[in-house]
Short mmCIF file of C-alpha atoms and ligand atoms in Angstrom, two decimals:
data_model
loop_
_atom_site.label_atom_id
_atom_site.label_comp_id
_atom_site.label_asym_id
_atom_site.label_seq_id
_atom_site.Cartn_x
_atom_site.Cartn_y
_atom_site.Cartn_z
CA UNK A 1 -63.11 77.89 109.08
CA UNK A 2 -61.17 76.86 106.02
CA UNK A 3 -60.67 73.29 106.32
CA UNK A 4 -61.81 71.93 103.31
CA UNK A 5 -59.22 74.73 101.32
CA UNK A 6 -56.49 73.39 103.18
CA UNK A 7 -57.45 69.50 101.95
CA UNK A 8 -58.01 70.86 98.65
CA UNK A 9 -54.27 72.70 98.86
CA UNK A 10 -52.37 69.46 99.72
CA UNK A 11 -54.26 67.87 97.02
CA UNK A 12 -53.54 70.65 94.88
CA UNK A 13 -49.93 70.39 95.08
CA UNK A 14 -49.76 66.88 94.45
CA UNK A 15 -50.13 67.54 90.64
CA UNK A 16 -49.75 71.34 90.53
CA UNK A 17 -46.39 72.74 91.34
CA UNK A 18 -46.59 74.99 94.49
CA UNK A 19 -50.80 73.98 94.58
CA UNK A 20 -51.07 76.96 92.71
CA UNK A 21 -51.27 78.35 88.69
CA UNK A 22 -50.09 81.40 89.49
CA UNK A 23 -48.05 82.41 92.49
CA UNK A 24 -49.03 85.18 94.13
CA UNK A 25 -52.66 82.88 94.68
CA UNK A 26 -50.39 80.51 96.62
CA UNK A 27 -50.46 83.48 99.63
CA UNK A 28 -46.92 82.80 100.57
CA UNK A 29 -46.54 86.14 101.24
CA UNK A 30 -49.07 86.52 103.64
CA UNK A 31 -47.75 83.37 105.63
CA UNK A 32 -51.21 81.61 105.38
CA UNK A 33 -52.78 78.95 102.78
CA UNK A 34 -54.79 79.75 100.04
CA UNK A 35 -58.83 79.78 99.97
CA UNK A 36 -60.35 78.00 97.36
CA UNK A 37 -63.39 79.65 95.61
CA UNK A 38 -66.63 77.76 94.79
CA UNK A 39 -68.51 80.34 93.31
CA UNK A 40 -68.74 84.25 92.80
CA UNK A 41 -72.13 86.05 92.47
CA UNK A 42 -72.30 90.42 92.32
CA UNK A 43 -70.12 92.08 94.65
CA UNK A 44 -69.34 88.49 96.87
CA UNK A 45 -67.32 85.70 96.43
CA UNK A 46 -67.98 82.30 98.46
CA UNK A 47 -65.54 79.44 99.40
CA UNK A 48 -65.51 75.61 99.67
CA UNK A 49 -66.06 75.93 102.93
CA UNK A 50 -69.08 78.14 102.96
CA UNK A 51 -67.68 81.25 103.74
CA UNK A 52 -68.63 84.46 102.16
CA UNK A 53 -66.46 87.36 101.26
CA UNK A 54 -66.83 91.01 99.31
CA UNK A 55 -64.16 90.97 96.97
CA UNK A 56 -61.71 93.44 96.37
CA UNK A 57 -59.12 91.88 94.32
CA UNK A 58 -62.01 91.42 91.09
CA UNK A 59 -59.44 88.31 89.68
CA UNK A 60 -56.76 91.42 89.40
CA UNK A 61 -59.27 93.94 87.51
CA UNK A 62 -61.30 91.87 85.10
CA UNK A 63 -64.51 92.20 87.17
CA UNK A 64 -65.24 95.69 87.04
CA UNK A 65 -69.03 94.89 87.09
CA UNK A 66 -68.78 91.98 89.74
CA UNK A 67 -69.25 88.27 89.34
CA UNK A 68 -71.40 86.63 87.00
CA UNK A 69 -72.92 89.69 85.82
CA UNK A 70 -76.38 88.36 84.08
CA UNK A 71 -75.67 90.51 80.63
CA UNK A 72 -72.13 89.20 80.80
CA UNK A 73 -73.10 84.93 81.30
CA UNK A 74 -76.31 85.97 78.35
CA UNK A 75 -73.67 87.06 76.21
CA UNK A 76 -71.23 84.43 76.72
CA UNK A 77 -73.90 81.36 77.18
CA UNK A 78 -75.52 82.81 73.26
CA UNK A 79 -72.37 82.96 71.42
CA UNK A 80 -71.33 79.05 72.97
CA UNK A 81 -74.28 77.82 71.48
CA UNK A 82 -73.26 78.40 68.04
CA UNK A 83 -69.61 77.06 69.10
CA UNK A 84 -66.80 78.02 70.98
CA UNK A 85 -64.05 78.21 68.46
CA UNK A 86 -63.32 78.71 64.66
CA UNK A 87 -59.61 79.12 64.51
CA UNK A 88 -61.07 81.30 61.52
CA UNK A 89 -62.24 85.03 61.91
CA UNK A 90 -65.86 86.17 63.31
CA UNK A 91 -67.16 89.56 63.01
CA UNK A 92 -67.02 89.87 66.64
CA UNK A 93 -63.15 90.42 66.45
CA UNK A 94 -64.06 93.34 64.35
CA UNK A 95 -66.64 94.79 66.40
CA UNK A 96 -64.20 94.39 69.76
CA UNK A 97 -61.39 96.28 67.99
CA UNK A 98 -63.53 99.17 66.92
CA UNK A 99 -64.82 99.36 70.18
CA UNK A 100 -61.23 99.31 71.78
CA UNK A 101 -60.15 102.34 68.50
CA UNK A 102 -63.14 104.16 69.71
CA UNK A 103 -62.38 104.04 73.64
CA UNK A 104 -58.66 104.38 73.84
CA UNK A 105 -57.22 107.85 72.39
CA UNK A 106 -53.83 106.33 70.71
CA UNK A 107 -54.79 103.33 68.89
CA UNK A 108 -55.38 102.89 65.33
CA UNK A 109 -55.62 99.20 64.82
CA UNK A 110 -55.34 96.49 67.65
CA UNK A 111 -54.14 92.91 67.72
CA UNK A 112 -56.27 90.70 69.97
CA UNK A 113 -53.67 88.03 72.15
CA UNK A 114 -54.58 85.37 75.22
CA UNK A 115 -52.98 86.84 78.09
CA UNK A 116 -51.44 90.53 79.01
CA UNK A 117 -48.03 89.11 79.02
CA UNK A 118 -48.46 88.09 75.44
CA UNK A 119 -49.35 90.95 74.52
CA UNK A 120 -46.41 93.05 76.11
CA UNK A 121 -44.30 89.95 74.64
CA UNK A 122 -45.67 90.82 71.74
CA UNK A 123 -45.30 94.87 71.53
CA UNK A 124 -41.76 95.01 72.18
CA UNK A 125 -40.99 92.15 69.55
CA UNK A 126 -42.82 94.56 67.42
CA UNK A 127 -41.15 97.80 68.56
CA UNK A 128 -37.74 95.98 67.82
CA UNK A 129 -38.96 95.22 63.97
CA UNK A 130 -40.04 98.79 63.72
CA UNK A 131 -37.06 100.49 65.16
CA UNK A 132 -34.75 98.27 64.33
CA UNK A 133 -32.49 98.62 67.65
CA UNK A 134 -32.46 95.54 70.53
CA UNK A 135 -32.17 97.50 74.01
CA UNK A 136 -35.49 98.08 75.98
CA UNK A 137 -36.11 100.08 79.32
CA UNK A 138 -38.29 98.99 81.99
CA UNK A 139 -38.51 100.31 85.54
CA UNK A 140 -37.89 98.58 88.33
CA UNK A 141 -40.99 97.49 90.17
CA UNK A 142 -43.25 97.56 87.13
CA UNK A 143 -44.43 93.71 86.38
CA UNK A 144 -45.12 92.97 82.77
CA UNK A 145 -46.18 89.91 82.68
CA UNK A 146 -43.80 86.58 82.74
CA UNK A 147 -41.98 86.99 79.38
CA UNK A 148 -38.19 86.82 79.75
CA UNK A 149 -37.16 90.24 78.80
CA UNK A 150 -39.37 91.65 81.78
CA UNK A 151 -38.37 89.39 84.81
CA UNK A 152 -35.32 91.79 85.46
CA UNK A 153 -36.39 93.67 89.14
CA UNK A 154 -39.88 92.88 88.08
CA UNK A 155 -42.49 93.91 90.39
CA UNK A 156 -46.18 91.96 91.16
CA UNK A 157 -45.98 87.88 92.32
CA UNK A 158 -41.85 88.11 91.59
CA UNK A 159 -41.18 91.09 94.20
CA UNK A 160 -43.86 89.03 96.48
CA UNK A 161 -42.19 86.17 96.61
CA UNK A 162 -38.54 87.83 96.45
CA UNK A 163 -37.34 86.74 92.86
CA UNK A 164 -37.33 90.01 90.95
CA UNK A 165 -34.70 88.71 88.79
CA UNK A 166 -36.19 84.44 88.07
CA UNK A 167 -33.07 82.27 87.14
CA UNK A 168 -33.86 80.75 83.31
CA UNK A 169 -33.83 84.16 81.80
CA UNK A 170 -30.52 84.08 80.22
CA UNK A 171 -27.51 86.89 80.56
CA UNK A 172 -27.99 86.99 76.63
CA UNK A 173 -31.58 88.26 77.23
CA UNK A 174 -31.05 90.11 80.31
CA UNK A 175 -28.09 92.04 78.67
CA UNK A 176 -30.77 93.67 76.06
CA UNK A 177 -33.12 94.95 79.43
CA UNK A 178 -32.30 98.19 80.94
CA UNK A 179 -33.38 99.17 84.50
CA UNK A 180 -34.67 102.66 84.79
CA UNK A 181 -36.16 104.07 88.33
CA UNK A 182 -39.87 105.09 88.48
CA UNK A 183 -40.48 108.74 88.35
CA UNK A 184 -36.99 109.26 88.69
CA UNK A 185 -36.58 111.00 84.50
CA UNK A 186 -33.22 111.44 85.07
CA UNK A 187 -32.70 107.47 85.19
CA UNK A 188 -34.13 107.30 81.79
CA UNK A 189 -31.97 109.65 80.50
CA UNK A 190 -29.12 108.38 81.49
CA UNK A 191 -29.58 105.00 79.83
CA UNK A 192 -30.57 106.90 76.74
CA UNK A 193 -27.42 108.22 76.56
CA UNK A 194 -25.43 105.48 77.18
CA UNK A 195 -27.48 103.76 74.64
CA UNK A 196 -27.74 106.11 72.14
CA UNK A 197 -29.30 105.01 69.14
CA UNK A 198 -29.95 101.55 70.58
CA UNK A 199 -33.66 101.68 72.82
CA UNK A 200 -36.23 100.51 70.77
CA UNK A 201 -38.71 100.80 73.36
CA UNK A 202 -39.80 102.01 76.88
CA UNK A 203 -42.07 100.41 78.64
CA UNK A 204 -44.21 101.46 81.46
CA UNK A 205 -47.12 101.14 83.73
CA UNK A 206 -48.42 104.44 83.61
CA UNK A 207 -49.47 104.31 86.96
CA UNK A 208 -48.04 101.41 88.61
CA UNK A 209 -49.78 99.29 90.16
CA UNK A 210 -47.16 96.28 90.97
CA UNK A 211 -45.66 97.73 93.55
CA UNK A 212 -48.76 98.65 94.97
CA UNK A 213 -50.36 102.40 94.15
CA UNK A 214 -47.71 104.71 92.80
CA UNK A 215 -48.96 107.64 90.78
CA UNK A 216 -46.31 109.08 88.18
CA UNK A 217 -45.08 112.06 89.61
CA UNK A 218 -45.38 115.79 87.88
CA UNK A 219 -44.53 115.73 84.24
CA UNK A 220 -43.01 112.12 84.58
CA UNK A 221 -45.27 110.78 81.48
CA UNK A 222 -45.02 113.83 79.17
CA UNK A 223 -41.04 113.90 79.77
CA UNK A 224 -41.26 110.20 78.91
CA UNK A 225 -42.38 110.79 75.88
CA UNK A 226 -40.47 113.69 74.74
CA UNK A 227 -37.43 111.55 75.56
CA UNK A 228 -38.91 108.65 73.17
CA UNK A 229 -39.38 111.30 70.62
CA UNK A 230 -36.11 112.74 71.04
CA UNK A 231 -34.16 109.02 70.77
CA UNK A 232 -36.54 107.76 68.25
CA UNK A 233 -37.71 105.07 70.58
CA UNK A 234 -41.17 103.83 70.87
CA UNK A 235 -42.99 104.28 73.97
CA UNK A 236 -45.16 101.87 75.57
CA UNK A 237 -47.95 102.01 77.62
CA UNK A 238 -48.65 98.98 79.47
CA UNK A 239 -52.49 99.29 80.69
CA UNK A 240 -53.44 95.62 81.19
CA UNK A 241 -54.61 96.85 84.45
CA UNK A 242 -55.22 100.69 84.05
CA UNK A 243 -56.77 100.00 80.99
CA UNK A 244 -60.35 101.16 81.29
CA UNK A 245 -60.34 100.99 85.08
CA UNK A 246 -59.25 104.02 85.70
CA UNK A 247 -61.05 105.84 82.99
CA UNK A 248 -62.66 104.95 79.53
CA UNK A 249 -59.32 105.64 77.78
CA UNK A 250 -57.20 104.33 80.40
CA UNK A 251 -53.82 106.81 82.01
CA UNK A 252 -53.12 108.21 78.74
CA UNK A 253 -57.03 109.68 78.78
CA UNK A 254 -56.04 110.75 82.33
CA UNK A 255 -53.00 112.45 81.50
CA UNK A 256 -53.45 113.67 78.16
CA UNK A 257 -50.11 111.71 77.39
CA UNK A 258 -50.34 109.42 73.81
CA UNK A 259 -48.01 106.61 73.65
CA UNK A 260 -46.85 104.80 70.27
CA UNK A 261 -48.25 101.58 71.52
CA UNK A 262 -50.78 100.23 74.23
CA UNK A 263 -51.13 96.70 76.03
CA UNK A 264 -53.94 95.43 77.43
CA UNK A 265 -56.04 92.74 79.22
CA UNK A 266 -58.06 92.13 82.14
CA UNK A 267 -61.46 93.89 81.54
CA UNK A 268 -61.53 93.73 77.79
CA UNK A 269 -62.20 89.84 78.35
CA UNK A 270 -65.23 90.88 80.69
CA UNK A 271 -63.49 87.69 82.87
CA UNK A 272 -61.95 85.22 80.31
CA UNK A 273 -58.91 85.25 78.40
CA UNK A 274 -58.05 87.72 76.60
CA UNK A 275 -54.81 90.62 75.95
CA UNK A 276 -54.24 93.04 72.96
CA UNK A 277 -52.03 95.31 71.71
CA UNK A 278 -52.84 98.44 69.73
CA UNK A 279 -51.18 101.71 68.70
CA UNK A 280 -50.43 103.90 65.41
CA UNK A 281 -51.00 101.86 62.38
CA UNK A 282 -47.67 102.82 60.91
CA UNK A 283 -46.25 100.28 63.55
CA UNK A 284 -49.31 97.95 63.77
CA UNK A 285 -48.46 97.15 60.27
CA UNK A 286 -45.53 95.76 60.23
CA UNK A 287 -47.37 92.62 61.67
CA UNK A 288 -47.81 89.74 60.21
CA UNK A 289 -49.24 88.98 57.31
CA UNK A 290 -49.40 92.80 56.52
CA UNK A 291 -45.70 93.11 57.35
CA UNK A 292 -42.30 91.06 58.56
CA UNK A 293 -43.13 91.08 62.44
CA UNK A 294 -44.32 87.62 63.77
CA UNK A 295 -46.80 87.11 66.39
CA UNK A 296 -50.19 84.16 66.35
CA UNK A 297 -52.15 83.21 68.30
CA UNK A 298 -54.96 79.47 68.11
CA UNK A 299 -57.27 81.15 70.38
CA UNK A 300 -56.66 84.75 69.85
CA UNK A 301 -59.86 87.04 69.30
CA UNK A 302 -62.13 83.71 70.29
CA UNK A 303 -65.77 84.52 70.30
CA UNK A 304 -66.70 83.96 73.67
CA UNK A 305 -63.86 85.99 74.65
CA UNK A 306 -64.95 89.00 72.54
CA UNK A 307 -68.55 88.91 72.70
CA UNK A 308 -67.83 89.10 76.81
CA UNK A 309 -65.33 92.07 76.32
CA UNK A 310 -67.74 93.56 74.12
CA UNK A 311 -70.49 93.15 76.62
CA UNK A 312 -68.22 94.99 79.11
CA UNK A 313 -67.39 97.93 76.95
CA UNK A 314 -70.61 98.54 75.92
CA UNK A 315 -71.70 98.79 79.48
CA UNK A 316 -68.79 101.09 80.33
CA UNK A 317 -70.35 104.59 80.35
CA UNK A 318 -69.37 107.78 82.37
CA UNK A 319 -71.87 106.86 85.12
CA UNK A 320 -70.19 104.01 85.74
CA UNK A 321 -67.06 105.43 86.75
CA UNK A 322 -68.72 108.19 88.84
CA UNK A 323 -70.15 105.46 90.93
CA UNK A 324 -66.90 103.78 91.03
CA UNK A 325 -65.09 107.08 92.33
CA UNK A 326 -68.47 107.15 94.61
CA UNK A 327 -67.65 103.97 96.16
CA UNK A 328 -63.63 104.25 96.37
CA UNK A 329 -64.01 107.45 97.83
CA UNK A 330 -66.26 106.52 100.60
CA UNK A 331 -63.82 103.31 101.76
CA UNK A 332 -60.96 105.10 101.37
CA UNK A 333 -61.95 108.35 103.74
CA UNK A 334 -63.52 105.85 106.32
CA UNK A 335 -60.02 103.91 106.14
CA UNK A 336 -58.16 107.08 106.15
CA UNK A 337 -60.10 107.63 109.74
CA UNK A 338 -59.39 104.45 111.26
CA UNK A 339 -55.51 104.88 110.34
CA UNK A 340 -55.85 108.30 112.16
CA UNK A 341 -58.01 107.32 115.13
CA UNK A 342 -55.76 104.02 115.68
CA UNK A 343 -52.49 105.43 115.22
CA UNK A 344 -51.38 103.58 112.25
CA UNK A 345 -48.47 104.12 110.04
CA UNK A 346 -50.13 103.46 107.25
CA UNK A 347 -51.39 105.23 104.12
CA UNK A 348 -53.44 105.23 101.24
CA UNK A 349 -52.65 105.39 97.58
CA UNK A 350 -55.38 105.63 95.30
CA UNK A 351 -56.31 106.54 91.71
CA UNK A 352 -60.39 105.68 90.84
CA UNK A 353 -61.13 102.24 92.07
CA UNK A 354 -57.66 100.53 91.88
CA UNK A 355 -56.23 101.70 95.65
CA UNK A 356 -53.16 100.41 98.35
CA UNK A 357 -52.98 100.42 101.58
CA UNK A 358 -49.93 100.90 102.29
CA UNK A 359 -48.28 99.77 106.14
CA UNK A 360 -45.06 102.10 106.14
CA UNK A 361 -43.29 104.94 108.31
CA UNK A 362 -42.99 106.74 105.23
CA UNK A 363 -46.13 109.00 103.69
CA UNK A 364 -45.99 108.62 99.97
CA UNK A 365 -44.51 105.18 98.23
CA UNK A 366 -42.83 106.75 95.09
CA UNK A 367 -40.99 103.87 92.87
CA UNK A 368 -39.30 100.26 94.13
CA UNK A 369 -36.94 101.39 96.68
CA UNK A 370 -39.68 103.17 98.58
CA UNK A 371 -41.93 99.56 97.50
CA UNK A 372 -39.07 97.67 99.31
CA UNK A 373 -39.00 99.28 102.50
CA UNK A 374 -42.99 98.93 103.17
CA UNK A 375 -44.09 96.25 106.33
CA UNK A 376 -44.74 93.15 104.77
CA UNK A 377 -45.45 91.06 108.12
CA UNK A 378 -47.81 93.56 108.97
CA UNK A 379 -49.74 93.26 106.40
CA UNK A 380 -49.95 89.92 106.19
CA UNK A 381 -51.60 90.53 109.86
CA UNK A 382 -53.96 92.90 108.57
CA UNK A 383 -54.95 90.38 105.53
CA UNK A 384 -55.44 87.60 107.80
CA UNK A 385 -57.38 89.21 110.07
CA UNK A 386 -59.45 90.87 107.22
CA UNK A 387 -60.22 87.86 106.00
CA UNK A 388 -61.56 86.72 109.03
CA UNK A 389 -64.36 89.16 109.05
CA UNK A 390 -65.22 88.04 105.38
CA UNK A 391 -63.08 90.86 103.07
CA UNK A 392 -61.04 89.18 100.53
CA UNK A 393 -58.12 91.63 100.10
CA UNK A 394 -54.93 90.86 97.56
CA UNK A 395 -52.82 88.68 99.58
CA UNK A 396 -49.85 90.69 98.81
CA UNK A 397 -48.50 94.28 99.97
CA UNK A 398 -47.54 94.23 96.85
CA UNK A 399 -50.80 94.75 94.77
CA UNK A 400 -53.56 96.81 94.32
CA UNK A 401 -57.37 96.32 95.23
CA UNK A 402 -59.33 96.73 92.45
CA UNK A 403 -63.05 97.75 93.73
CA UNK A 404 -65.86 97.02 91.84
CA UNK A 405 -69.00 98.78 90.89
CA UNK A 406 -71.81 96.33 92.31
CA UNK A 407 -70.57 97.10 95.81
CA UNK A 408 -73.27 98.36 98.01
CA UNK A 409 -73.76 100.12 101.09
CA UNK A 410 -73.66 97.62 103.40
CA UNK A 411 -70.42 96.23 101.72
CA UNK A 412 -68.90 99.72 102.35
CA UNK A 413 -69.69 99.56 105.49
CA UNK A 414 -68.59 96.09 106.64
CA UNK A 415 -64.97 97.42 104.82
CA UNK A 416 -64.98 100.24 106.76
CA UNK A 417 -66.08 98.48 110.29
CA UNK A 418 -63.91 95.43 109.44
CA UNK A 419 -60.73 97.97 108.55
CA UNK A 420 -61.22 99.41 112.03
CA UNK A 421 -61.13 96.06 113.90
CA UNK A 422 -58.22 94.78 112.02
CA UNK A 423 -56.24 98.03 112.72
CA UNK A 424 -57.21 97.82 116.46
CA UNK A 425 -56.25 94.15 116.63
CA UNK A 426 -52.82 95.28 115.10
CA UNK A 427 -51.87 97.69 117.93
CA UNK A 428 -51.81 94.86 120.21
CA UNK A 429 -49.74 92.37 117.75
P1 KE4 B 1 -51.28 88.26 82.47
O1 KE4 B 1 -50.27 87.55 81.59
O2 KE4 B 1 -51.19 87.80 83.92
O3 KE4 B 1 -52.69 88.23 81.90
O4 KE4 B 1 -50.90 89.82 82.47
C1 KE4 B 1 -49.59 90.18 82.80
C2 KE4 B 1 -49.55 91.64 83.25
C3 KE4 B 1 -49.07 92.58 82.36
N1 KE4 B 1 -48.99 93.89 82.71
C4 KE4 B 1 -49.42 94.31 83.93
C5 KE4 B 1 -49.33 95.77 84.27
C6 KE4 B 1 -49.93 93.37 84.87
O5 KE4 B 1 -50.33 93.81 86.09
C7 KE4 B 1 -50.01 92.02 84.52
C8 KE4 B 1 -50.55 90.96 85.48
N2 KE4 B 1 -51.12 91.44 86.68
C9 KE4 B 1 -51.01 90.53 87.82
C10 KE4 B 1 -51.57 91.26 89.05
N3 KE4 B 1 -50.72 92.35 89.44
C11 KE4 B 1 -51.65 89.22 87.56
C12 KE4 B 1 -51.89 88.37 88.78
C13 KE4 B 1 -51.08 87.09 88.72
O6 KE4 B 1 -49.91 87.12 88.28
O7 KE4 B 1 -51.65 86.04 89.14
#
């Protein structure tokens, strides 16, 4: 059944250290060996061996509308035919950022980057030159990308594979990283006043998503940023994920909560590389060349980057997320019935299409302690045998599914049939 991905695995990791660019692809944590993808078309995604699977992991978000949407490859396929690169600027930049001002409620003027980590890289550089104070708080179990200052208890491929903490990040670096505990306000308080006037920035995942599912709790967001206001820090929403998934305007739309600054990626490349950072323009300009605060980029705001992001935007409109919540909704009350009718101690955590199953005595996940306690080995089970019957799942407990809006009704109901059979297969295991 997956031969030829096992060949092309050990050939892999002849010339790519662990077979894999990223880790969590390598599915260590799921004890099994990765599939390698041929090709993706709508909803499905097929492998080198011929097997075909719905996807639910959408390349971590990006694929909101599916695989190769047709407006999507028109708009990318056009703007390579006049070239592919300037290192110069295109009015297509433009257009993106206005689109991104118009959609997300907090930012003024946005900086287009290659990747979400350089982009969160890149905002707390930036809150540091604004503020002018070192210290940063993060929250253990949120993953911000691989840039040094966030691989202290960080959540995503590093909690997967157990190094929260990677060795390489010096104690120089680590020293300037406070850990804070998700929805846990108190935490955050605490390290404000042992740091006084020293946190230039918090950062956050607004709802988390690295951990799997966890939804800030009560007023977890606004008292975040009353506490930024209060210590003259800047707050910092990282959306890379939640940006435009879970609504137009991403958590802050969904919370009415307005940070200073935003990070984002995933969608707004409509599938190729792309991150940005955006927020007030009193701190946007402070970048360089307006202001003192360094950050370039060769490929940044490339056209076939942008004219796909703007393809994906444009397409974004209300009806699309009330199909989205359509199609969640469905899976997860026919999941919700299997756990019942099989007995499961399991749960579901879900906000719009980015959901978690989670396999745990407990019946809410809350921040990274709860995170650490969930059944790993059982859901490595449940992935395995999921992907079995053809549903490619994240192959980590430690992730979210992100659904996407080109699933039909017969892919609904092979989740929801498959879901059952996996769970039943589990009582016996
Ligand atoms: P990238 O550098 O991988 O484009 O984005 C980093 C990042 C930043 N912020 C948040 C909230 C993120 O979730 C991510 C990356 N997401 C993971 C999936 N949880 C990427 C998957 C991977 O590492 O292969």
């Amino acid at each position: 059944m997956y031969n030829n991905s096992h060949k092309a695995f050990d050939e892999a990791k002849k010339f790519i250290p662990g077979g894999v660019n990223s880790p969590v692809r390598a599915f260590k944590s799921v004890n099994s060996t990765p599939v390698f993808f041929e090709k993706g078309q709508g909803s499905k995604m097929f492998d080198i061996d011929g097997n075909e699977y719905i996807d639910c992991v959408s390349s971590w978000g990006p694929l909101i509308f599916g695989h190769a949407h047709e407006s999507i490859l028109k708009s990318i396929t056009e703007t390579s035919k006049k070239g592919t690169t300037y290192g110069a600027s295109t009015e297509l930049e433009t257009l993106l950022a206005k689109k991104i001002v118009d959609m997300v409620p907090s930012i003024e003027k946005v900086r287009m980057v290659n990747s979400g980590t350089e982009a969160t890289m890149s905002a707390i550089r930036l809150a540091r030159g604004y503020t002018k104070k070192e210290k940063i708080i993060k929250f253990s179990g949120n993953y911000h990308g691989h840039g040094d200052s966030f691989l202290i208890k960080a959540g995503s491929g590093a909690v997967t594979l157990g190094l929260p903490d990677s060795p390489g990040v010096t104690k120089n670096i680590a020293k300037d990283t406070l850990i804070a505990d998700f929805n846990n306000i108190e935490s955050v308080f605490n390290l404000f006043n042992e740091n006084k006037e020293n946190v230039a920035a918090v950062i956050v995942e607004p709802i988390a998503g690295n951990m799997g599912l966890v939804k800030p709790q009560k007023n977890f967001l606004n008292e975040l940023r009353n506490l930024c206001n209060e210590f003259k820090s800047v707050l910092i929403f990282d959306e890379v994920m939640t940006g435009f998934r879970v609504a137009p305007g991403g958590v802050q739309e969904l919370y009415n909560v307005n940070p200073d600054l935003t990070t984002l990626g995933k969608i707004i490349g409509g599938g190729l590389p792309v991150g940005a950072y955006g927020g007030k323009k009193e701190i946007m300009n402070l970048l360089a060349p307006e202001g003192p605060v360094y950050q370039a980029g060769t490929l940044s705001g490339n056209p076939l980057a942008m004219s796909a992001g703007l393809t994906v935007l444009d397409m974004l409109e209300k009806d699309v997320y009330i199909k989205l919540e359509e199609i969640s909704k469905t899976i997860e009350k026919g999941w919700n019935q299997n756990i019942i009718e099989t007995n499961t101690k399991a749960h579901i955590a879900r906000v719009g299409s980015m959901m978690t199953l989670f396999f745990s005595e407990k019946n809410e996940i809350n921040n990274y302690e709860d995170a650490l306690d969930l059944d790993t080995d059982r859901y490595a089970k449940y992935f395995k045998h999921m992907l079995d019957m053809g549903i490619y799942l994240p192959p980590s407990q430690y992730e979210c599914l992100f659904l996407s809006s080109v699933l039909d009704e017969k892919d609904i109901d092979h989740l929801i049939k498959s879901n059952r059979k996996a769970l039943e297969k589990l009582k016996n295991e």
